[in-house]
Amino acid sequence: SAVISQKPSRDICQRGTSLTIQCQVDSQVTMMFWYRQQPGQSLTLIATANQGSEATYESGFVIDKFPISRPNLTFSTLTVSNMSPEDSSIYLCSVEVRLTDTQYFGPGTRLTVL
Amino acid sequence: AQTVTQSQPEMSVQEAETVTLSCTYDTSENNYYLFWYKQPPSRQMILVIRQEAYKQQNATENRFSVNFQKAAKSFSLKISDSQLGDTAMYFCAFMKHEGNTPLVFGKGTRLSVIA
């Protein structure tokens, strides 16, 4: 498997502000995935982040709202911009560990927007 | 596009008993992977079990086993000797075989293990 950390683990933010979530992996991975889990719901893919190229966003998610950086093979950030209460969710990053064909998840970031 | 359906929003089981969670999926792919993930209240997504579609043998991991029926596109999870620590949300997920592709999740089943 892989050791994946996320910072912060939780935060309470004011409407209109932005929060950057960090995801760090203990090994080099090609793709990193960002998911959103709204309260009581399943996971929805926000975007796929490949090192050295622009992230690929799913329908309903745009770069201006959720900018993603992927500066190297072990690190990525997701920013939630101009937040509203509807952005209150758990945000999770995941990676596919090389040669395992399996995705492992970070511990998640619980975001509450007031 | 792939879809994953979990038709049981909630289930409960007595401690030490056996429970089966259902999952069906739809895909035009021939090779793919299926997963069950567990999410306890801590919100950490934990891999429970993984199945490769091109393997006929059902995967097992200790008390957890699957019944994979490729023709029926069914992938159920059986938990034997249920323990209180098994209480969690369980998500069924699909991934294409080509690698580095995202997971497609079902809506989840909330399992409660009762003492």
PDB file of C-alpha atoms in Angstrom:
ATOM      1  CA  SER A   1       0.000   0.000   0.000  1.00  0.00           C
ATOM      2  CA  ALA A   2       1.067   3.618   0.451  1.00  0.00           C
ATOM      3  CA  VAL A   3       1.206   6.109   3.287  1.00  0.00           C
ATOM      4  CA  ILE A   4      -0.867   9.119   2.313  1.00  0.00           C
ATOM      5  CA  SER A   5      -1.256  12.198   4.475  1.00  0.00           C
ATOM      6  CA  GLN A   6      -3.566  15.152   4.102  1.00  0.00           C
ATOM      7  CA  LYS A   7      -3.450  18.572   5.710  1.00  0.00           C
ATOM      8  CA  PRO A   8      -5.474  19.984   7.318  1.00  0.00           C
ATOM      9  CA  SER A   9      -7.530  17.129   8.751  1.00  0.00           C
ATOM     10  CA  ARG A  10     -10.414  19.520   9.342  1.00  0.00           C
ATOM     11  CA  ASP A  11     -11.170  23.210   9.117  1.00  0.00           C
ATOM     12  CA  ILE A  12     -14.010  25.640   9.663  1.00  0.00           C
ATOM     13  CA  CYS A  13     -13.973  28.521   7.206  1.00  0.00           C
ATOM     14  CA  GLN A  14     -15.952  31.642   6.495  1.00  0.00           C
ATOM     15  CA  ARG A  15     -17.971  32.132   3.362  1.00  0.00           C
ATOM     16  CA  GLY A  16     -16.005  33.777   0.547  1.00  0.00           C
ATOM     17  CA  THR A  17     -12.586  32.568   1.688  1.00  0.00           C
ATOM     18  CA  SER A  18     -10.341  29.881   0.161  1.00  0.00           C
ATOM     19  CA  LEU A  19      -8.703  26.792   1.620  1.00  0.00           C
ATOM     20  CA  THR A  20      -5.810  24.784   0.229  1.00  0.00           C
ATOM     21  CA  ILE A  21      -5.667  21.081   1.031  1.00  0.00           C
ATOM     22  CA  GLN A  22      -2.373  19.230   0.752  1.00  0.00           C
ATOM     23  CA  CYS A  23      -1.873  15.573  -0.141  1.00  0.00           C
ATOM     24  CA  GLN A  24       1.512  13.893   0.370  1.00  0.00           C
ATOM     25  CA  VAL A  25       2.418  10.327  -0.637  1.00  0.00           C
ATOM     26  CA  ASP A  26       5.423   8.327   0.544  1.00  0.00           C
ATOM     27  CA  SER A  27       6.190   7.000  -2.944  1.00  0.00           C
ATOM     28  CA  GLN A  28       6.176   8.319  -6.481  1.00  0.00           C
ATOM     29  CA  VAL A  29       2.846   7.945  -8.252  1.00  0.00           C
ATOM     30  CA  THR A  30       1.699   8.921 -11.712  1.00  0.00           C
ATOM     31  CA  MET A  31      -1.852   9.999 -11.035  1.00  0.00           C
ATOM     32  CA  MET A  32      -3.462  11.549  -7.987  1.00  0.00           C
ATOM     33  CA  PHE A  33      -7.217  11.808  -7.695  1.00  0.00           C
ATOM     34  CA  TRP A  34      -9.315  14.283  -5.744  1.00  0.00           C
ATOM     35  CA  TYR A  35     -12.795  13.303  -4.562  1.00  0.00           C
ATOM     36  CA  ARG A  36     -15.550  15.144  -2.743  1.00  0.00           C
ATOM     37  CA  GLN A  37     -17.932  13.462  -0.315  1.00  0.00           C
ATOM     38  CA  GLN A  38     -20.884  15.630   0.610  1.00  0.00           C
ATOM     39  CA  PRO A  39     -22.664  14.850   3.896  1.00  0.00           C
ATOM     40  CA  GLY A  40     -24.320  11.436   3.795  1.00  0.00           C
ATOM     41  CA  GLN A  41     -23.300  10.886   0.180  1.00  0.00           C
ATOM     42  CA  SER A  42     -20.886   8.764  -1.804  1.00  0.00           C
ATOM     43  CA  LEU A  43     -17.618   9.940  -3.321  1.00  0.00           C
ATOM     44  CA  THR A  44     -17.611  12.062  -6.460  1.00  0.00           C
ATOM     45  CA  LEU A  45     -14.487  12.632  -8.525  1.00  0.00           C
ATOM     46  CA  ILE A  46     -13.435  16.260  -8.784  1.00  0.00           C
ATOM     47  CA  ALA A  47     -10.342  15.911 -10.960  1.00  0.00           C
ATOM     48  CA  THR A  48      -7.364  13.806 -11.919  1.00  0.00           C
ATOM     49  CA  ALA A  49      -3.917  15.332 -11.403  1.00  0.00           C
ATOM     50  CA  ASN A  50      -0.985  14.198 -13.526  1.00  0.00           C
ATOM     51  CA  GLN A  51       2.454  15.546 -12.768  1.00  0.00           C
ATOM     52  CA  GLY A  52       3.591  18.137 -15.255  1.00  0.00           C
ATOM     53  CA  SER A  53       0.255  18.761 -16.921  1.00  0.00           C
ATOM     54  CA  GLU A  54      -3.041  20.474 -16.236  1.00  0.00           C
ATOM     55  CA  ALA A  55      -5.518  18.579 -14.114  1.00  0.00           C
ATOM     56  CA  THR A  56      -8.496  16.989 -15.843  1.00  0.00           C
ATOM     57  CA  TYR A  57     -11.809  18.051 -14.305  1.00  0.00           C
ATOM     58  CA  GLU A  58     -15.076  16.148 -14.198  1.00  0.00           C
ATOM     59  CA  SER A  59     -18.331  17.636 -15.368  1.00  0.00           C
ATOM     60  CA  GLY A  60     -19.620  20.113 -12.818  1.00  0.00           C
ATOM     61  CA  PHE A  61     -16.182  21.040 -11.480  1.00  0.00           C
ATOM     62  CA  VAL A  62     -14.128  23.932 -12.860  1.00  0.00           C
ATOM     63  CA  ILE A  63     -10.551  25.032 -12.427  1.00  0.00           C
ATOM     64  CA  ASP A  64     -11.466  28.495 -11.162  1.00  0.00           C
ATOM     65  CA  LYS A  65     -13.350  26.966  -8.240  1.00  0.00           C
ATOM     66  CA  PHE A  66     -11.036  24.002  -7.565  1.00  0.00           C
ATOM     67  CA  PRO A  67      -7.517  24.831  -8.773  1.00  0.00           C
ATOM     68  CA  ILE A  68      -5.112  21.911  -8.431  1.00  0.00           C
ATOM     69  CA  SER A  69      -1.346  21.845  -8.384  1.00  0.00           C
ATOM     70  CA  ARG A  70       0.856  18.800  -8.936  1.00  0.00           C
ATOM     71  CA  PRO A  71       4.464  20.005  -8.669  1.00  0.00           C
ATOM     72  CA  ASN A  72       6.057  16.569  -8.314  1.00  0.00           C
ATOM     73  CA  LEU A  73       5.328  12.851  -8.162  1.00  0.00           C
ATOM     74  CA  THR A  74       4.565  12.744  -4.428  1.00  0.00           C
ATOM     75  CA  PHE A  75       2.546  15.893  -3.754  1.00  0.00           C
ATOM     76  CA  SER A  76      -0.613  17.685  -4.830  1.00  0.00           C
ATOM     77  CA  THR A  77      -2.833  20.468  -3.566  1.00  0.00           C
ATOM     78  CA  LEU A  78      -6.518  21.197  -4.063  1.00  0.00           C
ATOM     79  CA  THR A  79      -7.836  24.687  -3.369  1.00  0.00           C
ATOM     80  CA  VAL A  80     -11.496  25.306  -2.669  1.00  0.00           C
ATOM     81  CA  SER A  81     -12.042  28.916  -3.730  1.00  0.00           C
ATOM     82  CA  ASN A  82     -14.661  31.498  -2.776  1.00  0.00           C
ATOM     83  CA  MET A  83     -16.303  28.997  -0.483  1.00  0.00           C
ATOM     84  CA  SER A  84     -20.001  28.756   0.263  1.00  0.00           C
ATOM     85  CA  PRO A  85     -21.831  26.484   2.744  1.00  0.00           C
ATOM     86  CA  GLU A  86     -22.511  24.089  -0.145  1.00  0.00           C
ATOM     87  CA  ASP A  87     -18.779  23.339  -0.229  1.00  0.00           C
ATOM     88  CA  SER A  88     -18.994  21.762   3.213  1.00  0.00           C
ATOM     89  CA  SER A  89     -17.776  18.221   2.537  1.00  0.00           C
ATOM     90  CA  ILE A  90     -15.020  15.730   3.091  1.00  0.00           C
ATOM     91  CA  TYR A  91     -12.278  16.061   0.500  1.00  0.00           C
ATOM     92  CA  LEU A  92     -10.147  12.990  -0.151  1.00  0.00           C
ATOM     93  CA  CYS A  93      -7.110  12.353  -2.272  1.00  0.00           C
ATOM     94  CA  SER A  94      -6.234   8.933  -3.599  1.00  0.00           C
ATOM     95  CA  VAL A  95      -3.400   7.352  -5.531  1.00  0.00           C
ATOM     96  CA  GLU A  96      -2.934   4.184  -7.499  1.00  0.00           C
ATOM     97  CA  VAL A  97       0.034   2.383  -6.066  1.00  0.00           C
ATOM     98  CA  ARG A  98       2.396   1.210  -8.771  1.00  0.00           C
ATOM     99  CA  LEU A  99       2.017  -2.439  -9.814  1.00  0.00           C
ATOM    100  CA  THR A 100      -0.968  -2.996  -7.519  1.00  0.00           C
ATOM    101  CA  ASP A 101      -3.845  -1.738  -9.699  1.00  0.00           C
ATOM    102  CA  THR A 102      -5.408  -0.546  -6.466  1.00  0.00           C
ATOM    103  CA  GLN A 103      -6.233   2.914  -5.160  1.00  0.00           C
ATOM    104  CA  TYR A 104      -5.506   3.977  -1.624  1.00  0.00           C
ATOM    105  CA  PHE A 105      -6.920   7.009   0.113  1.00  0.00           C
ATOM    106  CA  GLY A 106      -5.663   9.739   2.350  1.00  0.00           C
ATOM    107  CA  PRO A 107      -7.446  10.284   5.678  1.00  0.00           C
ATOM    108  CA  GLY A 108      -9.591  13.085   4.246  1.00  0.00           C
ATOM    109  CA  THR A 109     -10.145  16.744   5.087  1.00  0.00           C
ATOM    110  CA  ARG A 110     -13.438  17.677   6.710  1.00  0.00           C
ATOM    111  CA  LEU A 111     -14.398  21.187   5.618  1.00  0.00           C
ATOM    112  CA  THR A 112     -17.202  23.202   7.186  1.00  0.00           C
ATOM    113  CA  VAL A 113     -18.134  26.546   5.636  1.00  0.00           C
ATOM    114  CA  LEU A 114     -20.160  28.964   7.726  1.00  0.00           C
TER     115      LEU A 114
ATOM    116  CA  ALA B   1     -19.921   5.082 -18.833  1.00  0.00           C
ATOM    117  CA  GLN B   2     -19.795   2.794 -15.850  1.00  0.00           C
ATOM    118  CA  THR B   3     -22.404   2.745 -13.086  1.00  0.00           C
ATOM    119  CA  VAL B   4     -22.415   1.001  -9.724  1.00  0.00           C
ATOM    120  CA  THR B   5     -25.606   0.290  -7.793  1.00  0.00           C
ATOM    121  CA  GLN B   6     -25.947  -0.619  -4.143  1.00  0.00           C
ATOM    122  CA  SER B   7     -29.603  -1.275  -3.444  1.00  0.00           C
ATOM    123  CA  GLN B   8     -29.364  -1.608   0.345  1.00  0.00           C
ATOM    124  CA  PRO B   9     -28.989   1.811   2.016  1.00  0.00           C
ATOM    125  CA  GLU B  10     -28.830   0.265   5.491  1.00  0.00           C
ATOM    126  CA  MET B  11     -28.339  -3.170   6.996  1.00  0.00           C
ATOM    127  CA  SER B  12     -27.822  -4.586  10.438  1.00  0.00           C
ATOM    128  CA  VAL B  13     -26.418  -7.862  11.713  1.00  0.00           C
ATOM    129  CA  GLN B  14     -25.934  -9.493  15.074  1.00  0.00           C
ATOM    130  CA  GLU B  15     -22.400  -9.866  16.307  1.00  0.00           C
ATOM    131  CA  ALA B  16     -20.838 -13.188  15.163  1.00  0.00           C
ATOM    132  CA  GLU B  17     -23.434 -13.627  12.412  1.00  0.00           C
ATOM    133  CA  THR B  18     -22.929 -13.428   8.644  1.00  0.00           C
ATOM    134  CA  VAL B  19     -24.158 -10.635   6.401  1.00  0.00           C
ATOM    135  CA  THR B  20     -24.081 -10.107   2.638  1.00  0.00           C
ATOM    136  CA  LEU B  21     -23.982  -6.689   0.985  1.00  0.00           C
ATOM    137  CA  SER B  22     -25.141  -6.426  -2.623  1.00  0.00           C
ATOM    138  CA  CYS B  23     -23.603  -4.573  -5.535  1.00  0.00           C
ATOM    139  CA  THR B  24     -24.384  -4.579  -9.234  1.00  0.00           C
ATOM    140  CA  TYR B  25     -22.621  -2.653 -11.945  1.00  0.00           C
ATOM    141  CA  ASP B  26     -22.906  -1.849 -15.600  1.00  0.00           C
ATOM    142  CA  THR B  27     -20.021  -1.629 -18.028  1.00  0.00           C
ATOM    143  CA  SER B  28     -19.100  -2.474 -21.585  1.00  0.00           C
ATOM    144  CA  GLU B  29     -15.514  -3.210 -20.537  1.00  0.00           C
ATOM    145  CA  ASN B  30     -14.327  -6.822 -20.502  1.00  0.00           C
ATOM    146  CA  ASN B  31     -11.426  -6.379 -18.114  1.00  0.00           C
ATOM    147  CA  TYR B  32     -11.731  -4.292 -14.972  1.00  0.00           C
ATOM    148  CA  TYR B  33     -11.352  -4.316 -11.202  1.00  0.00           C
ATOM    149  CA  LEU B  34     -13.986  -4.268  -8.491  1.00  0.00           C
ATOM    150  CA  PHE B  35     -13.447  -3.182  -4.907  1.00  0.00           C
ATOM    151  CA  TRP B  36     -15.161  -2.960  -1.581  1.00  0.00           C
ATOM    152  CA  TYR B  37     -14.082  -0.067   0.647  1.00  0.00           C
ATOM    153  CA  LYS B  38     -15.063   0.461   4.259  1.00  0.00           C
ATOM    154  CA  GLN B  39     -15.528   3.930   5.757  1.00  0.00           C
ATOM    155  CA  PRO B  40     -15.894   3.972   9.552  1.00  0.00           C
ATOM    156  CA  PRO B  41     -16.904   7.169  11.399  1.00  0.00           C
ATOM    157  CA  SER B  42     -13.264   8.269  11.266  1.00  0.00           C
ATOM    158  CA  ARG B  43     -14.006   8.838   7.518  1.00  0.00           C
ATOM    159  CA  GLN B  44     -10.851   6.976   6.425  1.00  0.00           C
ATOM    160  CA  MET B  45     -11.506   4.928   3.276  1.00  0.00           C
ATOM    161  CA  ILE B  46     -10.122   1.455   3.908  1.00  0.00           C
ATOM    162  CA  LEU B  47      -9.699  -1.171   1.208  1.00  0.00           C
ATOM    163  CA  VAL B  48     -11.532  -4.350   2.193  1.00  0.00           C
ATOM    164  CA  ILE B  49     -11.163  -6.567  -0.846  1.00  0.00           C
ATOM    165  CA  ARG B  50     -10.300  -6.456  -4.532  1.00  0.00           C
ATOM    166  CA  GLN B  51     -11.420  -8.609  -7.450  1.00  0.00           C
ATOM    167  CA  GLU B  52      -9.937  -8.815 -10.937  1.00  0.00           C
ATOM    168  CA  ALA B  53     -12.642  -9.408 -13.516  1.00  0.00           C
ATOM    169  CA  TYR B  54     -10.535 -11.803 -15.548  1.00  0.00           C
ATOM    170  CA  LYS B  55     -10.102 -14.114 -12.546  1.00  0.00           C
ATOM    171  CA  GLN B  56     -12.965 -16.528 -12.019  1.00  0.00           C
ATOM    172  CA  GLN B  57     -11.940 -17.335  -8.465  1.00  0.00           C
ATOM    173  CA  ASN B  58     -13.698 -15.221  -5.858  1.00  0.00           C
ATOM    174  CA  ALA B  59     -11.402 -13.096  -3.709  1.00  0.00           C
ATOM    175  CA  THR B  60     -11.189 -13.685   0.040  1.00  0.00           C
ATOM    176  CA  GLU B  61      -9.528 -11.735   2.845  1.00  0.00           C
ATOM    177  CA  ASN B  62      -9.912 -13.386   6.231  1.00  0.00           C
ATOM    178  CA  ARG B  63     -13.586 -12.910   7.233  1.00  0.00           C
ATOM    179  CA  PHE B  64     -14.420 -11.077   4.009  1.00  0.00           C
ATOM    180  CA  SER B  65     -15.253 -12.790   0.735  1.00  0.00           C
ATOM    181  CA  VAL B  66     -16.982 -11.864  -2.480  1.00  0.00           C
ATOM    182  CA  ASN B  67     -19.387 -13.575  -4.832  1.00  0.00           C
ATOM    183  CA  PHE B  68     -18.402 -12.290  -8.255  1.00  0.00           C
ATOM    184  CA  GLN B  69     -20.806 -13.132 -11.066  1.00  0.00           C
ATOM    185  CA  LYS B  70     -19.391 -11.540 -14.205  1.00  0.00           C
ATOM    186  CA  ALA B  71     -22.239 -12.429 -16.542  1.00  0.00           C
ATOM    187  CA  ALA B  72     -24.782 -11.057 -14.116  1.00  0.00           C
ATOM    188  CA  LYS B  73     -22.527  -8.060 -13.306  1.00  0.00           C
ATOM    189  CA  SER B  74     -22.926  -8.739  -9.631  1.00  0.00           C
ATOM    190  CA  PHE B  75     -20.325  -8.341  -6.885  1.00  0.00           C
ATOM    191  CA  SER B  76     -21.587  -9.039  -3.367  1.00  0.00           C
ATOM    192  CA  LEU B  77     -19.549  -8.893  -0.154  1.00  0.00           C
ATOM    193  CA  LYS B  78     -19.980 -11.483   2.583  1.00  0.00           C
ATOM    194  CA  ILE B  79     -18.780 -10.693   6.081  1.00  0.00           C
ATOM    195  CA  SER B  80     -18.523 -13.726   8.338  1.00  0.00           C
ATOM    196  CA  ASP B  81     -18.349 -13.688  12.136  1.00  0.00           C
ATOM    197  CA  SER B  82     -19.340 -10.009  12.185  1.00  0.00           C
ATOM    198  CA  GLN B  83     -17.571  -7.859  14.760  1.00  0.00           C
ATOM    199  CA  LEU B  84     -18.534  -4.529  16.304  1.00  0.00           C
ATOM    200  CA  GLY B  85     -15.608  -2.953  14.485  1.00  0.00           C
ATOM    201  CA  ASP B  86     -17.209  -3.843  11.157  1.00  0.00           C
ATOM    202  CA  THR B  87     -19.794  -1.106  11.750  1.00  0.00           C
ATOM    203  CA  ALA B  88     -19.214   1.356   8.894  1.00  0.00           C
ATOM    204  CA  MET B  89     -20.320   2.548   5.474  1.00  0.00           C
ATOM    205  CA  TYR B  90     -19.365   0.082   2.749  1.00  0.00           C
ATOM    206  CA  PHE B  91     -18.810   1.279  -0.790  1.00  0.00           C
ATOM    207  CA  CYS B  92     -18.604  -0.874  -3.895  1.00  0.00           C
ATOM    208  CA  ALA B  93     -16.359   0.572  -6.600  1.00  0.00           C
ATOM    209  CA  PHE B  94     -15.379  -0.084 -10.222  1.00  0.00           C
ATOM    210  CA  MET B  95     -12.105   0.706 -11.959  1.00  0.00           C
ATOM    211  CA  LYS B  96     -11.109   0.181 -15.553  1.00  0.00           C
ATOM    212  CA  HIS B  97      -8.283  -2.232 -16.192  1.00  0.00           C
ATOM    213  CA  GLU B  98      -6.131   0.247 -18.081  1.00  0.00           C
ATOM    214  CA  GLY B  99      -4.740   1.692 -14.870  1.00  0.00           C
ATOM    215  CA  ASN B 100      -4.505   5.180 -13.431  1.00  0.00           C
ATOM    216  CA  THR B 101      -8.195   5.696 -13.950  1.00  0.00           C
ATOM    217  CA  PRO B 102     -10.589   6.936 -11.280  1.00  0.00           C
ATOM    218  CA  LEU B 103     -12.930   4.810  -9.228  1.00  0.00           C
ATOM    219  CA  VAL B 104     -16.671   4.853  -9.788  1.00  0.00           C
ATOM    220  CA  PHE B 105     -18.537   4.367  -6.530  1.00  0.00           C
ATOM    221  CA  GLY B 106     -21.944   3.116  -5.525  1.00  0.00           C
ATOM    222  CA  LYS B 107     -24.015   5.089  -3.033  1.00  0.00           C
ATOM    223  CA  GLY B 108     -22.942   2.910  -0.138  1.00  0.00           C
ATOM    224  CA  THR B 109     -24.538   0.627   2.452  1.00  0.00           C
ATOM    225  CA  ARG B 110     -24.521   1.567   6.111  1.00  0.00           C
ATOM    226  CA  LEU B 111     -23.844  -1.581   8.146  1.00  0.00           C
ATOM    227  CA  SER B 112     -24.516  -1.728  11.864  1.00  0.00           C
ATOM    228  CA  VAL B 113     -23.239  -4.658  13.898  1.00  0.00           C
ATOM    229  CA  ILE B 114     -25.345  -5.165  17.011  1.00  0.00           C
ATOM    230  CA  ALA B 115     -24.005  -6.689  20.198  1.00  0.00           C
TER     231      ALA B 115
END
